[in-house]
């Protein structure tokens, strides 16, 4: 199986920055995509940013120009650099990793446990 461990959340003032990390481990054969989602209270989970192993990225309109997603293929780790944070960015952030695992190259889509990001003065 595949496990994800997230880190980097916390409390930050408006205009501040945070960097989230998500490391995948287990019987991974290959990863083809990694992403970050967020869920604010009483709202649905939404895509924040996604990156394919080839380097293509996609961002929610609300974070373009402020957030940057990157990945370290050797470490099976995805990062989310968040700058110019605003209270509207307050949410639980979840990472998602998709790829193949095990001897039979089964598809997987795993979620992290979530990390709280709070933007407040």
mmCIF file of N, CA and C in Angstrom:
data_model
loop_
_atom_site.group_PDB
_atom_site.id
_atom_site.type_symbol
_atom_site.label_atom_id
_atom_site.label_comp_id
_atom_site.label_asym_id
_atom_site.label_seq_id
_atom_site.Cartn_x
_atom_site.Cartn_y
_atom_site.Cartn_z
ATOM 1 N N UNK A 1 0.837 -1.193 0.000
ATOM 2 C CA UNK A 1 0.000 0.000 0.000
ATOM 3 C C UNK A 1 0.871 1.242 0.000
ATOM 4 N N UNK A 2 0.195 2.371 -0.088
ATOM 5 C CA UNK A 2 0.901 3.651 -0.159
ATOM 6 C C UNK A 2 0.436 4.545 0.983
ATOM 7 N N UNK A 3 1.384 5.131 1.670
ATOM 8 C CA UNK A 3 1.069 6.040 2.771
ATOM 9 C C UNK A 3 1.605 7.425 2.445
ATOM 10 N N UNK A 4 0.871 8.428 2.904
ATOM 11 C CA UNK A 4 1.279 9.810 2.713
ATOM 12 C C UNK A 4 1.419 10.500 4.064
ATOM 13 N N UNK A 5 2.443 11.294 4.204
ATOM 14 C CA UNK A 5 2.654 12.061 5.421
ATOM 15 C C UNK A 5 2.818 13.527 5.046
ATOM 16 N N UNK A 6 1.922 14.350 5.569
ATOM 17 C CA UNK A 6 1.946 15.776 5.286
ATOM 18 C C UNK A 6 2.582 16.536 6.438
ATOM 19 N N UNK A 7 3.139 17.687 6.108
ATOM 20 C CA UNK A 7 3.690 18.565 7.137
ATOM 21 C C UNK A 7 3.710 19.989 6.611
ATOM 22 N N UNK A 8 3.856 20.932 7.536
ATOM 23 C CA UNK A 8 4.062 22.323 7.139
ATOM 24 C C UNK A 8 2.919 23.273 7.399
ATOM 25 N N UNK A 9 1.782 22.781 7.857
ATOM 26 C CA UNK A 9 0.684 23.686 8.133
ATOM 27 C C UNK A 9 0.930 24.509 9.382
ATOM 28 N N UNK A 10 0.006 25.429 9.649
ATOM 29 C CA UNK A 10 0.137 26.239 10.844
ATOM 30 C C UNK A 10 -0.634 27.534 10.747
ATOM 31 N N UNK A 11 -0.314 28.424 11.670
ATOM 32 C CA UNK A 11 -0.950 29.734 11.742
ATOM 33 C C UNK A 11 0.001 30.778 11.170
ATOM 34 N N UNK A 12 -0.518 31.618 10.294
ATOM 35 C CA UNK A 12 0.300 32.651 9.674
ATOM 36 C C UNK A 12 -0.535 33.907 9.516
ATOM 37 N N UNK A 13 0.127 35.046 9.552
ATOM 38 C CA UNK A 13 -0.575 36.306 9.373
ATOM 39 C C UNK A 13 -0.861 36.571 7.900
ATOM 40 N N UNK A 14 -1.886 37.361 7.613
ATOM 41 C CA UNK A 14 -2.159 37.725 6.213
ATOM 42 C C UNK A 14 -0.924 38.320 5.557
ATOM 43 N N UNK A 15 -0.680 37.869 4.325
ATOM 44 C CA UNK A 15 0.502 38.297 3.605
ATOM 45 C C UNK A 15 1.701 37.404 3.814
ATOM 46 N N UNK A 16 1.596 36.487 4.740
ATOM 47 C CA UNK A 16 2.705 35.592 5.052
ATOM 48 C C UNK A 16 2.803 34.413 4.105
ATOM 49 N N UNK A 17 3.753 33.536 4.413
ATOM 50 C CA UNK A 17 4.022 32.373 3.558
ATOM 51 C C UNK A 17 4.094 31.098 4.386
ATOM 52 N N UNK A 18 3.777 30.011 3.740
ATOM 53 C CA UNK A 18 3.942 28.672 4.317
ATOM 54 C C UNK A 18 4.339 27.731 3.197
ATOM 55 N N UNK A 19 5.024 26.655 3.581
ATOM 56 C CA UNK A 19 5.380 25.616 2.621
ATOM 57 C C UNK A 19 4.896 24.281 3.149
ATOM 58 N N UNK A 20 4.042 23.631 2.384
ATOM 59 C CA UNK A 20 3.542 22.310 2.737
ATOM 60 C C UNK A 20 4.357 21.242 2.017
ATOM 61 N N UNK A 21 4.509 20.111 2.703
ATOM 62 C CA UNK A 21 5.201 18.966 2.110
ATOM 63 C C UNK A 21 4.342 17.723 2.272
ATOM 64 N N UNK A 22 4.466 16.813 1.336
ATOM 65 C CA UNK A 22 3.748 15.543 1.402
ATOM 66 C C UNK A 22 4.648 14.468 0.819
ATOM 67 N N UNK A 23 5.030 13.505 1.660
ATOM 68 C CA UNK A 23 5.919 12.431 1.235
ATOM 69 C C UNK A 23 5.153 11.120 1.130
ATOM 70 N N UNK A 24 5.322 10.456 0.012
ATOM 71 C CA UNK A 24 4.671 9.169 -0.223
ATOM 72 C C UNK A 24 5.671 8.041 -0.008
ATOM 73 N N UNK A 25 5.190 6.962 0.608
ATOM 74 C CA UNK A 25 6.044 5.802 0.834
ATOM 75 C C UNK A 25 5.225 4.528 0.689
ATOM 76 N N UNK A 26 5.931 3.411 0.549
ATOM 77 C CA UNK A 26 5.255 2.129 0.384
ATOM 78 C C UNK A 26 5.736 1.444 -0.879
ATOM 79 N N UNK A 27 4.929 0.524 -1.350
ATOM 80 C CA UNK A 27 5.320 -0.277 -2.513
ATOM 81 C C UNK A 27 4.991 0.463 -3.809
ATOM 82 N N UNK A 28 5.602 1.609 -3.972
ATOM 83 C CA UNK A 28 5.310 2.444 -5.134
ATOM 84 C C UNK A 28 6.152 2.008 -6.314
ATOM 85 N N UNK A 29 5.493 1.779 -7.434
ATOM 86 C CA UNK A 29 6.233 1.499 -8.658
ATOM 87 C C UNK A 29 6.541 2.789 -9.384
ATOM 88 N N UNK A 30 5.510 3.610 -9.544
ATOM 89 C CA UNK A 30 5.709 4.920 -10.175
ATOM 90 C C UNK A 30 4.570 5.845 -9.798
ATOM 91 N N UNK A 31 4.846 7.128 -9.867
ATOM 92 C CA UNK A 31 3.851 8.164 -9.610
ATOM 93 C C UNK A 31 3.659 8.966 -10.883
ATOM 94 N N UNK A 32 2.419 9.234 -11.258
ATOM 95 C CA UNK A 32 2.190 10.053 -12.439
ATOM 96 C C UNK A 32 1.551 11.401 -12.119
ATOM 97 N N UNK A 33 1.087 11.597 -10.905
ATOM 98 C CA UNK A 33 0.524 12.891 -10.565
ATOM 99 C C UNK A 33 0.436 13.100 -9.065
ATOM 100 N N UNK A 34 0.604 14.353 -8.659
ATOM 101 C CA UNK A 34 0.508 14.705 -7.249
ATOM 102 C C UNK A 34 -0.200 16.042 -7.146
ATOM 103 N N UNK A 35 -1.056 16.175 -6.144
ATOM 104 C CA UNK A 35 -1.820 17.408 -6.049
ATOM 105 C C UNK A 35 -2.134 17.807 -4.621
ATOM 106 N N UNK A 36 -2.596 19.035 -4.509
ATOM 107 C CA UNK A 36 -3.061 19.578 -3.233
ATOM 108 C C UNK A 36 -4.504 20.036 -3.380
ATOM 109 N N UNK A 37 -5.305 19.684 -2.380
ATOM 110 C CA UNK A 37 -6.693 20.090 -2.308
ATOM 111 C C UNK A 37 -6.898 20.763 -0.953
ATOM 112 N N UNK A 38 -7.991 21.504 -0.830
ATOM 113 C CA UNK A 38 -8.294 22.102 0.459
ATOM 114 C C UNK A 38 -9.795 22.095 0.703
ATOM 115 N N UNK A 39 -10.119 22.096 1.989
ATOM 116 C CA UNK A 39 -11.522 22.116 2.383
ATOM 117 C C UNK A 39 -11.688 23.076 3.543
ATOM 118 N N UNK A 40 -12.440 24.130 3.293
ATOM 119 C CA UNK A 40 -12.765 25.099 4.333
ATOM 120 C C UNK A 40 -14.055 24.661 5.023
ATOM 121 N N UNK A 41 -14.293 25.161 6.230
ATOM 122 C CA UNK A 41 -15.515 24.777 6.953
ATOM 123 C C UNK A 41 -16.775 25.026 6.125
ATOM 124 N N UNK A 42 -17.622 24.024 6.076
ATOM 125 C CA UNK A 42 -18.908 24.085 5.384
ATOM 126 C C UNK A 42 -18.764 24.290 3.879
ATOM 127 N N UNK A 43 -17.623 23.965 3.336
ATOM 128 C CA UNK A 43 -17.419 24.041 1.890
ATOM 129 C C UNK A 43 -16.917 22.698 1.375
ATOM 130 N N UNK A 44 -17.078 22.499 0.077
ATOM 131 C CA UNK A 44 -16.612 21.265 -0.527
ATOM 132 C C UNK A 44 -15.099 21.319 -0.741
ATOM 133 N N UNK A 45 -14.510 20.144 -0.786
ATOM 134 C CA UNK A 45 -13.079 20.070 -1.076
ATOM 135 C C UNK A 45 -12.843 20.547 -2.502
ATOM 136 N N UNK A 46 -11.799 21.345 -2.688
ATOM 137 C CA UNK A 46 -11.504 21.889 -4.001
ATOM 138 C C UNK A 46 -10.036 21.693 -4.351
ATOM 139 N N UNK A 47 -9.784 21.585 -5.639
ATOM 140 C CA UNK A 47 -8.413 21.468 -6.115
ATOM 141 C C UNK A 47 -7.697 22.803 -5.945
ATOM 142 N N UNK A 48 -6.487 22.742 -5.423
ATOM 143 C CA UNK A 48 -5.639 23.921 -5.299
ATOM 144 C C UNK A 48 -4.594 23.930 -6.411
ATOM 145 N N UNK A 49 -3.878 22.820 -6.532
ATOM 146 C CA UNK A 49 -2.820 22.730 -7.547
ATOM 147 C C UNK A 49 -2.518 21.270 -7.817
ATOM 148 N N UNK A 50 -2.070 21.002 -9.035
ATOM 149 C CA UNK A 50 -1.759 19.632 -9.426
ATOM 150 C C UNK A 50 -0.548 19.647 -10.332
ATOM 151 N N UNK A 51 0.272 18.592 -10.214
ATOM 152 C CA UNK A 51 1.462 18.510 -11.055
ATOM 153 C C UNK A 51 1.615 17.084 -11.565
ATOM 154 N N UNK A 52 1.925 16.957 -12.847
ATOM 155 C CA UNK A 52 2.237 15.666 -13.437
ATOM 156 C C UNK A 52 3.742 15.446 -13.403
ATOM 157 N N UNK A 53 4.163 14.201 -13.448
ATOM 158 C CA UNK A 53 5.585 13.919 -13.341
ATOM 159 C C UNK A 53 6.374 14.536 -14.482
ATOM 160 N N UNK A 54 5.715 14.832 -15.599
ATOM 161 C CA UNK A 54 6.399 15.495 -16.697
ATOM 162 C C UNK A 54 6.620 16.974 -16.451
ATOM 163 N N UNK A 55 5.996 17.494 -15.395
ATOM 164 C CA UNK A 55 6.194 18.888 -15.039
ATOM 165 C C UNK A 55 5.006 19.793 -15.295
ATOM 166 N N UNK A 56 3.996 19.307 -15.999
ATOM 167 C CA UNK A 56 2.821 20.135 -16.246
ATOM 168 C C UNK A 56 2.098 20.421 -14.940
ATOM 169 N N UNK A 57 1.603 21.645 -14.814
ATOM 170 C CA UNK A 57 0.919 22.045 -13.591
ATOM 171 C C UNK A 57 -0.438 22.674 -13.906
ATOM 172 N N UNK A 58 -1.282 22.668 -12.895
ATOM 173 C CA UNK A 58 -2.600 23.288 -13.009
ATOM 174 C C UNK A 58 -2.916 23.912 -11.659
ATOM 175 N N UNK A 59 -3.494 25.107 -11.687
ATOM 176 C CA UNK A 59 -3.805 25.818 -10.450
ATOM 177 C C UNK A 59 -5.238 26.321 -10.453
ATOM 178 N N UNK A 60 -5.820 26.397 -9.274
ATOM 179 C CA UNK A 60 -7.088 27.083 -9.128
ATOM 180 C C UNK A 60 -6.858 28.562 -9.400
ATOM 181 N N UNK A 61 -7.848 29.199 -9.987
ATOM 182 C CA UNK A 61 -7.712 30.624 -10.324
ATOM 183 C C UNK A 61 -7.398 31.461 -9.095
ATOM 184 N N UNK A 62 -7.937 31.064 -7.964
ATOM 185 C CA UNK A 62 -7.792 31.857 -6.742
ATOM 186 C C UNK A 62 -6.368 31.849 -6.196
ATOM 187 N N UNK A 63 -5.520 30.925 -6.647
ATOM 188 C CA UNK A 63 -4.161 30.847 -6.099
ATOM 189 C C UNK A 63 -3.090 31.127 -7.144
ATOM 190 N N UNK A 64 -3.483 31.309 -8.387
ATOM 191 C CA UNK A 64 -2.496 31.565 -9.438
ATOM 192 C C UNK A 64 -1.677 32.810 -9.112
ATOM 193 N N UNK A 65 -0.383 32.682 -9.291
ATOM 194 C CA UNK A 65 0.515 33.800 -9.005
ATOM 195 C C UNK A 65 0.947 33.876 -7.556
ATOM 196 N N UNK A 66 0.299 33.110 -6.672
ATOM 197 C CA UNK A 66 0.658 33.141 -5.252
ATOM 198 C C UNK A 66 1.209 31.799 -4.774
ATOM 199 N N UNK A 67 0.674 30.718 -5.308
ATOM 200 C CA UNK A 67 1.089 29.383 -4.885
ATOM 201 C C UNK A 67 1.906 28.716 -5.992
ATOM 202 N N UNK A 68 2.855 27.889 -5.580
ATOM 203 C CA UNK A 68 3.665 27.134 -6.533
ATOM 204 C C UNK A 68 3.769 25.686 -6.072
ATOM 205 N N UNK A 69 3.411 24.770 -6.957
ATOM 206 C CA UNK A 69 3.528 23.350 -6.661
ATOM 207 C C UNK A 69 4.784 22.810 -7.337
ATOM 208 N N UNK A 70 5.462 21.906 -6.641
ATOM 209 C CA UNK A 70 6.656 21.284 -7.198
ATOM 210 C C UNK A 70 6.758 19.870 -6.636
ATOM 211 N N UNK A 71 7.591 19.062 -7.282
ATOM 212 C CA UNK A 71 7.751 17.706 -6.791
ATOM 213 C C UNK A 71 9.193 17.259 -6.920
ATOM 214 N N UNK A 72 9.584 16.375 -6.021
ATOM 215 C CA UNK A 72 10.896 15.747 -6.046
ATOM 216 C C UNK A 72 10.655 14.280 -6.339
ATOM 217 N N UNK A 73 10.888 13.889 -7.591
ATOM 218 C CA UNK A 73 10.600 12.514 -7.994
ATOM 219 C C UNK A 73 11.422 11.503 -7.195
ATOM 220 N N UNK A 74 12.652 11.829 -6.897
ATOM 221 C CA UNK A 74 13.517 10.889 -6.189
ATOM 222 C C UNK A 74 13.027 10.620 -4.777
ATOM 223 N N UNK A 75 12.361 11.615 -4.198
ATOM 224 C CA UNK A 75 11.865 11.478 -2.823
ATOM 225 C C UNK A 75 10.372 11.200 -2.760
ATOM 226 N N UNK A 76 9.717 11.086 -3.914
ATOM 227 C CA UNK A 76 8.255 10.894 -3.951
ATOM 228 C C UNK A 76 7.552 11.930 -3.079
ATOM 229 N N UNK A 77 7.970 13.147 -3.213
ATOM 230 C CA UNK A 77 7.463 14.222 -2.357
ATOM 231 C C UNK A 77 6.946 15.375 -3.215
ATOM 232 N N UNK A 78 5.825 15.929 -2.769
ATOM 233 C CA UNK A 78 5.251 17.094 -3.426
ATOM 234 C C UNK A 78 5.231 18.241 -2.430
ATOM 235 N N UNK A 79 5.464 19.442 -2.929
ATOM 236 C CA UNK A 79 5.503 20.643 -2.104
ATOM 237 C C UNK A 79 4.487 21.655 -2.611
ATOM 238 N N UNK A 80 4.033 22.500 -1.700
ATOM 239 C CA UNK A 80 3.181 23.608 -2.082
ATOM 240 C C UNK A 80 3.709 24.848 -1.360
ATOM 241 N N UNK A 81 4.314 25.737 -2.119
ATOM 242 C CA UNK A 81 4.781 27.003 -1.582
ATOM 243 C C UNK A 81 3.645 28.000 -1.692
ATOM 244 N N UNK A 82 3.224 28.531 -0.554
ATOM 245 C CA UNK A 82 2.089 29.449 -0.519
ATOM 246 C C UNK A 82 2.566 30.813 -0.055
ATOM 247 N N UNK A 83 2.413 31.804 -0.916
ATOM 248 C CA UNK A 83 2.806 33.163 -0.598
ATOM 249 C C UNK A 83 1.593 34.090 -0.608
ATOM 250 N N UNK A 84 1.758 35.254 -0.036
ATOM 251 C CA UNK A 84 0.685 36.257 -0.013
ATOM 252 C C UNK A 84 -0.623 35.643 0.480
ATOM 253 N N UNK A 85 -0.550 34.924 1.564
ATOM 254 C CA UNK A 85 -1.730 34.225 2.088
ATOM 255 C C UNK A 85 -2.760 35.221 2.611
ATOM 256 N N UNK A 86 -4.007 34.853 2.444
ATOM 257 C CA UNK A 86 -5.119 35.669 2.926
ATOM 258 C C UNK A 86 -6.046 34.803 3.766
ATOM 259 N N UNK A 87 -6.920 35.413 4.572
ATOM 260 C CA UNK A 87 -7.839 34.617 5.388
ATOM 261 C C UNK A 87 -8.681 33.644 4.563
ATOM 262 N N UNK A 88 -8.934 33.978 3.307
ATOM 263 C CA UNK A 88 -9.714 33.080 2.435
ATOM 264 C C UNK A 88 -8.977 31.789 2.128
ATOM 265 N N UNK A 89 -7.700 31.727 2.404
ATOM 266 C CA UNK A 89 -6.928 30.497 2.190
ATOM 267 C C UNK A 89 -7.011 29.547 3.390
ATOM 268 N N UNK A 90 -7.651 29.979 4.451
ATOM 269 C CA UNK A 90 -7.781 29.139 5.630
ATOM 270 C C UNK A 90 -8.582 27.887 5.308
ATOM 271 N N UNK A 91 -8.000 26.734 5.579
ATOM 272 C CA UNK A 91 -8.642 25.455 5.263
ATOM 273 C C UNK A 91 -7.746 24.321 5.747
ATOM 274 N N UNK A 92 -8.297 23.121 5.672
ATOM 275 C CA UNK A 92 -7.464 21.929 5.827
ATOM 276 C C UNK A 92 -6.969 21.548 4.436
ATOM 277 N N UNK A 93 -5.679 21.379 4.304
ATOM 278 C CA UNK A 93 -5.065 21.065 3.024
ATOM 279 C C UNK A 93 -4.708 19.581 2.980
ATOM 280 N N UNK A 94 -5.104 18.931 1.891
ATOM 281 C CA UNK A 94 -4.862 17.508 1.709
ATOM 282 C C UNK A 94 -4.014 17.283 0.457
ATOM 283 N N UNK A 95 -3.064 16.401 0.553
ATOM 284 C CA UNK A 95 -2.341 16.023 -0.653
ATOM 285 C C UNK A 95 -2.944 14.736 -1.216
ATOM 286 N N UNK A 96 -2.800 14.581 -2.512
ATOM 287 C CA UNK A 96 -3.287 13.396 -3.216
ATOM 288 C C UNK A 96 -2.192 12.947 -4.172
ATOM 289 N N UNK A 97 -1.929 11.658 -4.160
ATOM 290 C CA UNK A 97 -0.905 11.093 -5.034
ATOM 291 C C UNK A 97 -1.514 9.956 -5.826
ATOM 292 N N UNK A 98 -1.224 9.938 -7.123
ATOM 293 C CA UNK A 98 -1.756 8.900 -8.008
ATOM 294 C C UNK A 98 -0.608 8.219 -8.748
ATOM 295 N N UNK A 99 -0.717 6.914 -8.872
ATOM 296 C CA UNK A 99 0.331 6.176 -9.569
ATOM 297 C C UNK A 99 0.034 4.703 -9.607
ATOM 298 N N UNK A 100 1.117 3.908 -9.601
ATOM 299 C CA UNK A 100 1.014 2.456 -9.642
ATOM 300 C C UNK A 100 1.842 1.871 -8.491
ATOM 301 N N UNK A 101 1.348 0.779 -7.913
ATOM 302 C CA UNK A 101 2.072 0.162 -6.805
ATOM 303 C C UNK A 101 2.071 -1.348 -6.934
ATOM 304 N N UNK A 102 3.000 -1.958 -6.212
ATOM 305 C CA UNK A 102 3.017 -3.408 -6.094
ATOM 306 C C UNK A 102 3.569 -4.126 -7.311
ATOM 307 N N UNK A 103 3.626 -5.440 -7.165
ATOM 308 C CA UNK A 103 4.178 -6.292 -8.218
ATOM 309 C C UNK A 103 3.313 -6.281 -9.472
ATOM 310 N N UNK A 104 2.018 -6.003 -9.309
ATOM 311 C CA UNK A 104 1.114 -6.053 -10.446
ATOM 312 C C UNK A 104 0.754 -4.664 -10.979
ATOM 313 N N UNK A 105 1.464 -3.672 -10.517
ATOM 314 C CA UNK A 105 1.303 -2.289 -11.013
ATOM 315 C C UNK A 105 -0.153 -1.842 -10.914
ATOM 316 N N UNK A 106 -0.749 -2.048 -9.768
ATOM 317 C CA UNK A 106 -2.120 -1.611 -9.569
ATOM 318 C C UNK A 106 -2.183 -0.099 -9.431
ATOM 319 N N UNK A 107 -3.302 0.468 -9.917
ATOM 320 C CA UNK A 107 -3.532 1.896 -9.754
ATOM 321 C C UNK A 107 -3.759 2.236 -8.286
ATOM 322 N N UNK A 108 -3.265 3.374 -7.864
ATOM 323 C CA UNK A 108 -3.636 3.858 -6.551
ATOM 324 C C UNK A 108 -3.881 5.358 -6.599
ATOM 325 N N UNK A 109 -4.702 5.815 -5.670
ATOM 326 C CA UNK A 109 -4.946 7.230 -5.447
ATOM 327 C C UNK A 109 -5.070 7.399 -3.939
ATOM 328 N N UNK A 110 -4.035 7.912 -3.327
ATOM 329 C CA UNK A 110 -3.979 8.010 -1.869
ATOM 330 C C UNK A 110 -4.090 9.458 -1.410
ATOM 331 N N UNK A 111 -4.667 9.611 -0.218
ATOM 332 C CA UNK A 111 -4.847 10.932 0.378
ATOM 333 C C UNK A 111 -4.048 11.044 1.665
ATOM 334 N N UNK A 112 -3.523 12.236 1.897
ATOM 335 C CA UNK A 112 -2.877 12.517 3.161
ATOM 336 C C UNK A 112 -3.912 12.754 4.253
ATOM 337 N N UNK A 113 -3.429 12.877 5.480
ATOM 338 C CA UNK A 113 -4.318 13.030 6.625
ATOM 339 C C UNK A 113 -4.850 14.451 6.772
ATOM 340 N N UNK A 114 -4.272 15.388 6.039
ATOM 341 C CA UNK A 114 -4.718 16.775 6.117
ATOM 342 C C UNK A 114 -3.881 17.573 7.084
ATOM 343 N N UNK A 115 -3.639 18.818 6.732
ATOM 344 C CA UNK A 115 -2.904 19.725 7.616
ATOM 345 C C UNK A 115 -3.614 21.076 7.620
ATOM 346 N N UNK A 116 -3.800 21.602 8.804
ATOM 347 C CA UNK A 116 -4.557 22.846 8.949
ATOM 348 C C UNK A 116 -3.687 24.053 8.611
ATOM 349 N N UNK A 117 -4.240 24.919 7.776
ATOM 350 C CA UNK A 117 -3.618 26.206 7.484
ATOM 351 C C UNK A 117 -4.596 27.291 7.915
ATOM 352 N N UNK A 118 -4.158 28.142 8.819
ATOM 353 C CA UNK A 118 -4.997 29.225 9.319
ATOM 354 C C UNK A 118 -4.294 30.547 9.067
ATOM 355 N N UNK A 119 -4.990 31.437 8.376
ATOM 356 C CA UNK A 119 -4.435 32.757 8.074
ATOM 357 C C UNK A 119 -5.249 33.783 8.852
ATOM 358 N N UNK A 120 -4.605 34.378 9.822
ATOM 359 C CA UNK A 120 -5.323 35.296 10.702
ATOM 360 C C UNK A 120 -4.348 36.230 11.382
ATOM 361 N N UNK A 121 -4.824 37.436 11.653
ATOM 362 C CA UNK A 121 -3.994 38.389 12.389
ATOM 363 C C UNK A 121 -4.318 38.317 13.875
#
